XYZ file of C-alpha atoms in Angstrom:
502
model
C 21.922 -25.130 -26.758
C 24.281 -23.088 -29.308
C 23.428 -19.881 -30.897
C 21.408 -20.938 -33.874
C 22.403 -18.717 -37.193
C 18.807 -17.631 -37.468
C 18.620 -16.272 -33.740
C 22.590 -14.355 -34.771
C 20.997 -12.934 -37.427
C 17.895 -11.825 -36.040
C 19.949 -10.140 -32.861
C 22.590 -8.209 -35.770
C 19.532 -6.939 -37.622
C 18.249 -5.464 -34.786
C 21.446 -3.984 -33.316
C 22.113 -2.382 -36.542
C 18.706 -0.538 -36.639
C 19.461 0.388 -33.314
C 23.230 1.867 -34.664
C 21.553 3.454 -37.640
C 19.478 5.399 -35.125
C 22.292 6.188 -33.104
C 24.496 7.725 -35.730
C 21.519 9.952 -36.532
C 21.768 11.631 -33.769
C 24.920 11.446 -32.691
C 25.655 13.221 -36.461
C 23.073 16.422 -35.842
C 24.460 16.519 -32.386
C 21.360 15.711 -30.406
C 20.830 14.038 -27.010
C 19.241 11.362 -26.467
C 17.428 8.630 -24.136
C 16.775 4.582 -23.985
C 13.320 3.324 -24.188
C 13.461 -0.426 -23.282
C 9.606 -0.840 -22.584
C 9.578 -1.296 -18.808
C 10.742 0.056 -15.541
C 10.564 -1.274 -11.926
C 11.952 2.547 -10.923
C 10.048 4.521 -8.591
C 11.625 7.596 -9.705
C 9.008 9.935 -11.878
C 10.686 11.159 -15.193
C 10.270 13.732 -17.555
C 10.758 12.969 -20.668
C 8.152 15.050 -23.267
C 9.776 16.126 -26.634
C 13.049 13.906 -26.313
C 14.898 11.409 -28.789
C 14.391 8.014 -27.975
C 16.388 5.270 -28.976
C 14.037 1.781 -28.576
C 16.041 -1.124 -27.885
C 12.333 -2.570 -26.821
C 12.864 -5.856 -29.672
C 16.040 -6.874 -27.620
C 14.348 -9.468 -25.378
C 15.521 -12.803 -26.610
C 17.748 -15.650 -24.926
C 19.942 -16.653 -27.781
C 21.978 -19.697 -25.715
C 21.777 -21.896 -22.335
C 25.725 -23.227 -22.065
C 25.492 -26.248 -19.861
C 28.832 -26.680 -20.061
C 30.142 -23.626 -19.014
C 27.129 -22.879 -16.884
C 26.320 -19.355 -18.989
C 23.060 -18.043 -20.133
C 23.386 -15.145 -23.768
C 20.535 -13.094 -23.416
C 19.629 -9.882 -25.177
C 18.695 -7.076 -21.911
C 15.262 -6.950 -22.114
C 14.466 -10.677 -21.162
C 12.770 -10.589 -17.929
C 13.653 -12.376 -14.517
C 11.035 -15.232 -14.698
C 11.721 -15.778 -18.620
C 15.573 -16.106 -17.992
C 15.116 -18.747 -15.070
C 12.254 -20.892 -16.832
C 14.999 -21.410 -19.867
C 17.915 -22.077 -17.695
C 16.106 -24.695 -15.845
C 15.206 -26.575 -18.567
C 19.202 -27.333 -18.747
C 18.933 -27.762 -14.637
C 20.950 -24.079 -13.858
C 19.834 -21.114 -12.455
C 21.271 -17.672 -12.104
C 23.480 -16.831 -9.471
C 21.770 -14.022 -8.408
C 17.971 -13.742 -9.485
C 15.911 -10.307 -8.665
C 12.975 -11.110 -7.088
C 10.509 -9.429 -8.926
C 9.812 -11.170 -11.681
C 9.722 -8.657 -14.437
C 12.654 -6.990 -13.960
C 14.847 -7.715 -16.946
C 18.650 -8.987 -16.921
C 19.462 -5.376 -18.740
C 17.631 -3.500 -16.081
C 19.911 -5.856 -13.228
C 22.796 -5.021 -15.386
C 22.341 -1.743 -15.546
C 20.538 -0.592 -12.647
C 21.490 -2.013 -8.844
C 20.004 -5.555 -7.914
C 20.916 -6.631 -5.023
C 19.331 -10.048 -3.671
C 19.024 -12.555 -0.989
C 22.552 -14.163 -2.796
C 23.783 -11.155 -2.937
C 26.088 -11.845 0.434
C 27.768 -14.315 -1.489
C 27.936 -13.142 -4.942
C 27.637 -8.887 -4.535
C 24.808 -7.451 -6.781
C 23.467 -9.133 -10.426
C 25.911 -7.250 -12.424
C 28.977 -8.729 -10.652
C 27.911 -11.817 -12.608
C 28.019 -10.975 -15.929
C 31.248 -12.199 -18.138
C 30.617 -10.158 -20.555
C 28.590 -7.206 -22.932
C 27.861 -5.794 -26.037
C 27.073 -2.365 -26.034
C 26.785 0.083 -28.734
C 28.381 3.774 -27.663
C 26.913 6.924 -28.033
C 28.620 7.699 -31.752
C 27.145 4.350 -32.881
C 30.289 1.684 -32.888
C 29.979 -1.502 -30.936
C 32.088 -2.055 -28.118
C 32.405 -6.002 -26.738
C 33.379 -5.417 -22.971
C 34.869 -7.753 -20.207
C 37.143 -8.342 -17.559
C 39.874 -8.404 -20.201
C 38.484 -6.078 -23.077
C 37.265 -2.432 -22.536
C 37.512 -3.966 -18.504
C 37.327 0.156 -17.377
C 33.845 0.331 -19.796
C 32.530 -2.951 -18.770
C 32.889 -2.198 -14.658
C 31.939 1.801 -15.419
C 28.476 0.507 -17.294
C 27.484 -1.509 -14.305
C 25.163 0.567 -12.954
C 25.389 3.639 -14.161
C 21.499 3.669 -15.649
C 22.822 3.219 -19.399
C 24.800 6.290 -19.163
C 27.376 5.275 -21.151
C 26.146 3.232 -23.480
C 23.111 0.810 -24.995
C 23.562 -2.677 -23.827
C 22.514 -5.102 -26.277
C 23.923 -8.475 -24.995
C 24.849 -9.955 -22.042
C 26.438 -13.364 -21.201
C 25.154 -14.558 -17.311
C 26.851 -16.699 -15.402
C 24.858 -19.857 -13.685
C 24.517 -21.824 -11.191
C 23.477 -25.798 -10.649
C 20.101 -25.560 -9.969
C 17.891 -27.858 -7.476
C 14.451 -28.528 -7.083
C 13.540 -26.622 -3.514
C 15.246 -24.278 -1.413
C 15.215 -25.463 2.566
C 14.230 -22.506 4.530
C 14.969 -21.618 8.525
C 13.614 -19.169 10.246
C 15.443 -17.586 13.254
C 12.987 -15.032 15.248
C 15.142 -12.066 16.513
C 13.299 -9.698 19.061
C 15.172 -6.344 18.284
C 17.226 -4.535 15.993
C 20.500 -5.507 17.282
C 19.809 -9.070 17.219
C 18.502 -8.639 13.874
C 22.042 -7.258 12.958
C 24.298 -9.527 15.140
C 22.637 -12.497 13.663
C 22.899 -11.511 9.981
C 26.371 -10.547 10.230
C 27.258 -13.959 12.084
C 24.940 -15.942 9.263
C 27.298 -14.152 5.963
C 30.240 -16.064 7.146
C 28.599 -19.717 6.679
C 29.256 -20.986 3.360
C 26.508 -23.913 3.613
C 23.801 -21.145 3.280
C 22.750 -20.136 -0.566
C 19.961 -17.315 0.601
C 19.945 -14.859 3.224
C 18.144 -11.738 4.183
C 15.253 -10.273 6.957
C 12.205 -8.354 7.420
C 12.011 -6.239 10.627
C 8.199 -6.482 11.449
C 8.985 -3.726 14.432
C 11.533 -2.849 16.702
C 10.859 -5.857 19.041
C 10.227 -8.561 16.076
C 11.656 -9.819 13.092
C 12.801 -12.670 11.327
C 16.153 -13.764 9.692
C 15.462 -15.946 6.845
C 18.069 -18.837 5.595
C 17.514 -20.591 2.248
C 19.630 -23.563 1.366
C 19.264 -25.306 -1.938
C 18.184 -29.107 -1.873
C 17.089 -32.091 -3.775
C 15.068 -33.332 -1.102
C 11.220 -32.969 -0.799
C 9.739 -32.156 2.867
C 9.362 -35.629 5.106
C 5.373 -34.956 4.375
C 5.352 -33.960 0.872
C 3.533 -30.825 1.909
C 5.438 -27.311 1.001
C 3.933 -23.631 1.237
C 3.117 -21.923 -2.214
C 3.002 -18.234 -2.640
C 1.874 -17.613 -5.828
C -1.883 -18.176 -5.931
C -4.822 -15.785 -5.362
C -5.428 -17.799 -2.059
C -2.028 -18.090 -0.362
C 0.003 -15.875 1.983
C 2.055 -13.345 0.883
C 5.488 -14.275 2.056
C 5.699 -11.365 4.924
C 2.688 -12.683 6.130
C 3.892 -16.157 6.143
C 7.115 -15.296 7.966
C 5.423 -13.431 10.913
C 2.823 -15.894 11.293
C 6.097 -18.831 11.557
C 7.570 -16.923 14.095
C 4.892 -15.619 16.303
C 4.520 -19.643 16.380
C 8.032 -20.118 17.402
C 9.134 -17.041 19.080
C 11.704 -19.011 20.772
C 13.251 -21.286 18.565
C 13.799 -22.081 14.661
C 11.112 -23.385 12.487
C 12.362 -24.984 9.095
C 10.381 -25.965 5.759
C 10.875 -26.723 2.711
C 9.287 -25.145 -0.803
C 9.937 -25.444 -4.889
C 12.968 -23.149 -6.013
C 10.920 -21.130 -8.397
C 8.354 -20.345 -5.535
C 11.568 -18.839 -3.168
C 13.200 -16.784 -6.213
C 9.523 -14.725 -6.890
C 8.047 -14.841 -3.059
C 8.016 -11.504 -3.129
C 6.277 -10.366 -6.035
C 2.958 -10.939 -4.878
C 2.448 -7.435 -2.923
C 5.723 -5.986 -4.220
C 7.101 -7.381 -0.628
C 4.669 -5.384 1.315
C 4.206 -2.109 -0.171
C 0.907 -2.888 -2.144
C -0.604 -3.174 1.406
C -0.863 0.236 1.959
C -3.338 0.428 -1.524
C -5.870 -0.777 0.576
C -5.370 1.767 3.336
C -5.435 4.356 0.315
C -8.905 3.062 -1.126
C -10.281 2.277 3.000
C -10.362 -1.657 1.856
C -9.874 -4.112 4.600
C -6.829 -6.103 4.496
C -7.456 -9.500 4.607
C -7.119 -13.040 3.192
C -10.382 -12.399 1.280
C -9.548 -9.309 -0.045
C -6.430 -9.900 -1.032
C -7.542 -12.798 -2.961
C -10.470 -10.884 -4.844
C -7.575 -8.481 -5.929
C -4.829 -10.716 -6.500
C -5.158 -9.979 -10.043
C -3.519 -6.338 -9.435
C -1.734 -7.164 -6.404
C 1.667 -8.517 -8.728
C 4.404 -6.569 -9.090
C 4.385 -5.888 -12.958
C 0.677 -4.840 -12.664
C 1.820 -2.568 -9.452
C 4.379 -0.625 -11.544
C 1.827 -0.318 -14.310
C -0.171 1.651 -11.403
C 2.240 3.548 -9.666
C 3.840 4.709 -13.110
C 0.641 6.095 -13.909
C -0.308 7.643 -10.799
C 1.655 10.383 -8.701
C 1.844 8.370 -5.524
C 5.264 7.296 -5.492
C 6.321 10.312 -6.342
C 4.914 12.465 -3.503
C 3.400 10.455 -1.042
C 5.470 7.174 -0.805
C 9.202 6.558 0.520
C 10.844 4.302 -1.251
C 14.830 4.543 -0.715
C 17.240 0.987 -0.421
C 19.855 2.708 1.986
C 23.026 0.327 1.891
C 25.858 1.308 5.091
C 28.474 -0.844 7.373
C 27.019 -3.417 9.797
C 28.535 -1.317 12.699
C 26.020 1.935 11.205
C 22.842 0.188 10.431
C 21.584 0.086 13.708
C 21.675 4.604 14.173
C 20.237 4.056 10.429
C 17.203 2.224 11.406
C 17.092 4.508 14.567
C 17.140 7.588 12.066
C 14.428 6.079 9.954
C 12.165 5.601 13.148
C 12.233 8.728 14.310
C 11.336 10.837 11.112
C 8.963 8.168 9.300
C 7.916 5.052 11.766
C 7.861 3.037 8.129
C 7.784 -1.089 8.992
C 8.206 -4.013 8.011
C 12.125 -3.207 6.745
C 13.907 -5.511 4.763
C 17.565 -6.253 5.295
C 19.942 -7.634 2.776
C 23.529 -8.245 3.474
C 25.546 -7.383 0.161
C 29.438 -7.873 -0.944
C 30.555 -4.372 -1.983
C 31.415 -3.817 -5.245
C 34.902 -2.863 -6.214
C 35.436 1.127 -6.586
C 34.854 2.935 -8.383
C 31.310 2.383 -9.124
C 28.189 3.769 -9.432
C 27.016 0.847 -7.435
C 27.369 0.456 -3.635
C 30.613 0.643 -1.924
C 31.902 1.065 1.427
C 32.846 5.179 1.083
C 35.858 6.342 2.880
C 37.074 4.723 6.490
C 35.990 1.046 5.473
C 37.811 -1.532 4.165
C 37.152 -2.208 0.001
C 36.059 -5.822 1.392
C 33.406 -4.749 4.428
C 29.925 -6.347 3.759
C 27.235 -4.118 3.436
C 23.540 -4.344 4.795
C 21.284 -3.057 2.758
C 17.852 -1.704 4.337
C 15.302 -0.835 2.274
C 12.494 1.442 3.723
C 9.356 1.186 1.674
C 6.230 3.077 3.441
C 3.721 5.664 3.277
C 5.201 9.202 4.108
C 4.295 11.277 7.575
C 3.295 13.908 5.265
C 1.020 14.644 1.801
C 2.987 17.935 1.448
C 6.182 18.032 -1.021
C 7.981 20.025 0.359
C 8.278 18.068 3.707
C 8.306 14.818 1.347
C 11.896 15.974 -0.249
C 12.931 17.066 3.291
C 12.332 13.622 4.990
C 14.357 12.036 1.476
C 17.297 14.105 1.624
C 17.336 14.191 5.471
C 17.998 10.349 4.466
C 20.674 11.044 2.084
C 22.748 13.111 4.365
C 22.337 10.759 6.928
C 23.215 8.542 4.958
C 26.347 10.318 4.478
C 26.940 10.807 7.329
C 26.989 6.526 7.861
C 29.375 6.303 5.088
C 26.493 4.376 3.035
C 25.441 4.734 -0.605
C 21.573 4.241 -1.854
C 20.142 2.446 -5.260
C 19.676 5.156 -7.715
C 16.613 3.032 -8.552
C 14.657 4.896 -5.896
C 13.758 8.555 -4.766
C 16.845 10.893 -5.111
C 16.896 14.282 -4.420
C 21.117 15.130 -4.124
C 22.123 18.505 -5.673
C 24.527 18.299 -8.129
C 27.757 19.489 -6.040
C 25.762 16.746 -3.581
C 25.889 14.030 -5.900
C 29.108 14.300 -7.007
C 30.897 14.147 -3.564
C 29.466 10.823 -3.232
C 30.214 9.615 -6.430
C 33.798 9.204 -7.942
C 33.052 12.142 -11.042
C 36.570 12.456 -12.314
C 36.335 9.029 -12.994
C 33.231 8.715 -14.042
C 33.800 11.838 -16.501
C 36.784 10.123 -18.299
C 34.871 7.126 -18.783
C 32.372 9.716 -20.545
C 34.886 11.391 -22.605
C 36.982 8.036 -23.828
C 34.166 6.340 -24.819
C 32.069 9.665 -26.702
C 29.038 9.202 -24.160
C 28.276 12.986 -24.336
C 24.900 12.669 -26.289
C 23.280 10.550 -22.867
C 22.194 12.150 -20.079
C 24.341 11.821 -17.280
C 23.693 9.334 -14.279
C 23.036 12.727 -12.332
C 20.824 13.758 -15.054
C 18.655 10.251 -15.009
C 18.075 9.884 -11.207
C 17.564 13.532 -10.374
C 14.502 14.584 -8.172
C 11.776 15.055 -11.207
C 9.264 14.842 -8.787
C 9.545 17.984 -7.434
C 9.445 19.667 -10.849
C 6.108 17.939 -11.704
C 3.540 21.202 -10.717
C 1.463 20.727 -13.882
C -2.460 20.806 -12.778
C -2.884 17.611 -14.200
C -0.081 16.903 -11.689
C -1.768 18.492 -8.524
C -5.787 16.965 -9.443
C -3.589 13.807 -8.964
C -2.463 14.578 -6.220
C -5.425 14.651 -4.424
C -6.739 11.791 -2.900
C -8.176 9.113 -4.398
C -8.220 10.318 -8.247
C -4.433 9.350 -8.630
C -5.143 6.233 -7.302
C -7.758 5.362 -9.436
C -6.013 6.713 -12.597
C -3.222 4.271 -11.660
C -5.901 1.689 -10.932
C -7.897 2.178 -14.104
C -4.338 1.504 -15.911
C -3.597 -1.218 -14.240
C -6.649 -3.332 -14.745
C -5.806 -2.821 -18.616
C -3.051 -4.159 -18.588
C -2.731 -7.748 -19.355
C 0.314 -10.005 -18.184
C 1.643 -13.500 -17.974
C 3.998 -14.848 -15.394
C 6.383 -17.454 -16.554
C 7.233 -18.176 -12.862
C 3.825 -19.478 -12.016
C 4.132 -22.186 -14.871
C 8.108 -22.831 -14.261
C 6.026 -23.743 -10.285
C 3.861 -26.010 -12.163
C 5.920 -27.778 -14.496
C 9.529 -27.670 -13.322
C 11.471 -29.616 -14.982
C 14.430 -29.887 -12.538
């Protein structure tokens, strides 16, 4: 598939609409913001009476290179789009988020770190290249050997520098199913021991875990494969009726607590197992409406139970933002376990899932082992994703910045995607700002908001009444319900299930 002239032409309109707008502002000297028409951030933003530059009409793949195994795709293509057209040439991205409307922009410029992600660090580590327009309106093209400081300084630093327009993704030969093991571990340590063991086998493709408790979890090992199970019968995850995934997993090991169960299921149903329940954070809806939580009920509701129709919700509800932790805490393998410990004590939050991630080179925005480590040390990322101990805010921002500075503490960094509530001065000692400064001033990024200035603690700002009636329980739910049953969505991942071609 080459870039047809029509689908050029079409991307070069739009990018100089985008520039026009640009220069505007950047000539009257005004600030201003990127609206790309979706989030997957739990951070609560305020954004009333601001320029907004909409790069929204940037969602198109323009080329599938089977030869050179590279997908060009304009950054507001979502997840499930981008791996239904690269299968059709039988490659899939290296590193695929697993919710499936998160877009390759939002990877790029955010931090994405996957079940591949031991092998091949987070998604932006797999881009070859960018196009970006700066802040004063010229485009920049950006890569390991052009603007190389821009390109690895844009990388997730929350469009900070720049708007991304293009990007070129690498890919992968794809296969029809993923072979999945299962290896019960009864504590924390285990958990760690045998995920740190598992990164150094190159047969695996997939790796990551879900602590159910401090006595039970599960390890999980995907291997692509050509070969359909003995019986023809494989596990799906994606209709109203099935398991979500967590569910699934505990239920295979509390079979096996002793040994290793194995199966086999279709690709496309391993990349998005998760999105059905957001992993397992939609669970605690029902708690928050009193609905029973069960196979029944979670198949009358499956329609809002997805993770696009979940972010509809939470954005338009206060929930996240004052009642619900949701921090991916990346540290050393020797540190995770007094991590976990540390989590225990102050919020009891379970199931946690770990993902074991290759650092990315500093400096970065993204995660890196801080000072002490060695640049190559693999990371485990934990993300904690739970109902707080408390409904006031004051002892909400407490329990998430007694995180961060235990977190410092650990010599860990988090994803900026979630809660963050650093002071300035705070920010900036984890965070490389003389470099990230210079990168501002060579490349004229003064008229965006800083990275500190995107992922700062809004929520504790928000004391509007509007703000406080929604606080109280259950009219912000059912605000954020009432949105979400508006909203109307299709899922290219449940028809790549159906009619993969590879």
């Amino acid at each position: 598939m080459s870039v047809s002239d029509e689908a050029r032409g079409q991307h070069d309109k739009i990018v100089e609409e985008i520039r026009t707008s640009i220069k505007q502002f950047y000539g009257r000297g005004e600030k201003f913001r990127i609206r790309h028409g979706s989030t997957n951030s739990t951070r609560q933003t305020a954004t009333k009476g601001q320029n907004f530059v909409d790069t929204g009409s940037l969602s198109n793949i323009l080329q599938v290179n089977k030869v050179q195994k590279t997908c060009l795709v304009e950054p507001n293509v979502p997840m499930d789009q981008l791996v239904k057209s690269t299968l059709a040439y039988g490659l899939v991205p290296l590193v695929v988020m697993e919710f499936p409307g998160i877009t390759v922009g939002g990877g790029f410029s955010g931090t994405s770190a996957e079940s591949s992600s031991f092998k091949y660090g987070v998604f932006d580590r797999n881009i070859n290249y960018i196009e970006m327009i700066l802040a004063n309106g010229d485009v920049a093209h950006c890569s390991e050997d052009k603007n190389p400081d821009l390109f690895h300084g844009a990388a997730g630093a929350m469009g900070t520098l720049g708007v991304v327009t293009l990007l070129e993704v690498q890919l992968m030969p794809a296969t029809s199913y993923v072979h999945i093991s299962y290896h019960p571990v009864t504590g924390v340590a285990d958990a760690i021991g045998t995920l740190e063991a598992l990164t150094e086998d190159t047969s695996i493709d997939y790796l990551d875990g879900i602590l159910f408790s401090k006595n039970q979890g599960a390890i999980i090992v995907g291997r692509l494969s050509n070969e359909c199970a003995e019986d023809g019968k494989m596990p799906t995850f994606s209709k109203a009726k099935d398991p979500w995934f967590y569910l699934h997993v505990q239920d295979r090991i509390s079979k096996t607590p002793n040994g290793t169960s194995t199966e086999t299921i279709l690709l496309a149903e391993y990349l998005f197992r998760y999105d059905r329940g957001a992993f397992w954070a939609a669970r605690w809806a029902f708690d928050y409406f009193m609905t029973p939580f069960n196979s029944v009920t979670r198949g009358v509701l499956d329609g809002l139970m997805h993770t696009r129709v979940l972010y509809k919700a939470q954005d338009a509800s206060s929930f996240s933002a004052t009642q619900y932790i949701a921090q991916d805490l990346a540290v050393p393998f020797p540190q995770v376990g007094e991590l976990i410990d540390y989590s225990t004590k102050v919020c009891n939050i379970w199931p946690l899932w770990l993902c074991p991630l290759k650092p990315t080179p500093h400096p970065t925005i993204n995660p890196f082992p801080a000072s002490g480590h060695g640049a190559s040390e693999m990371l485990l990322n934990v993300g904690i994703w739970g109902p707080a101990p408390t409904k006031r805010r004051d002892e909400f921002v407490e329990i998430n910045r007694g995180f961060e500075e235990k977190l410092r503490t650990l010599s860990g960094m988090k994803a900026l995607y979630a809660h963050t509530f650093y002071t300035e001065d705070e920010f900036w000692r984890v965070y490389d700002r003389e470099w990230y400064d210079a990168l501002r001033e060579k490349y004229g990024a003064g008229s965006l908001p800083s990275v500190y200035d995107k992922v700062k603690g809004g929520a504790v700002a928000r004391k509007t009444m509007k703000d406080r009636v929604r606080d109280v329980r259950p009219i912000g739910g059912a605000h954020g319900l009432i949105k979400a049953m508006r909203y109307r969505y299709s899922s290219d991942y449940r028809r790549i299930i159906r009619d993969s071609p590879v």
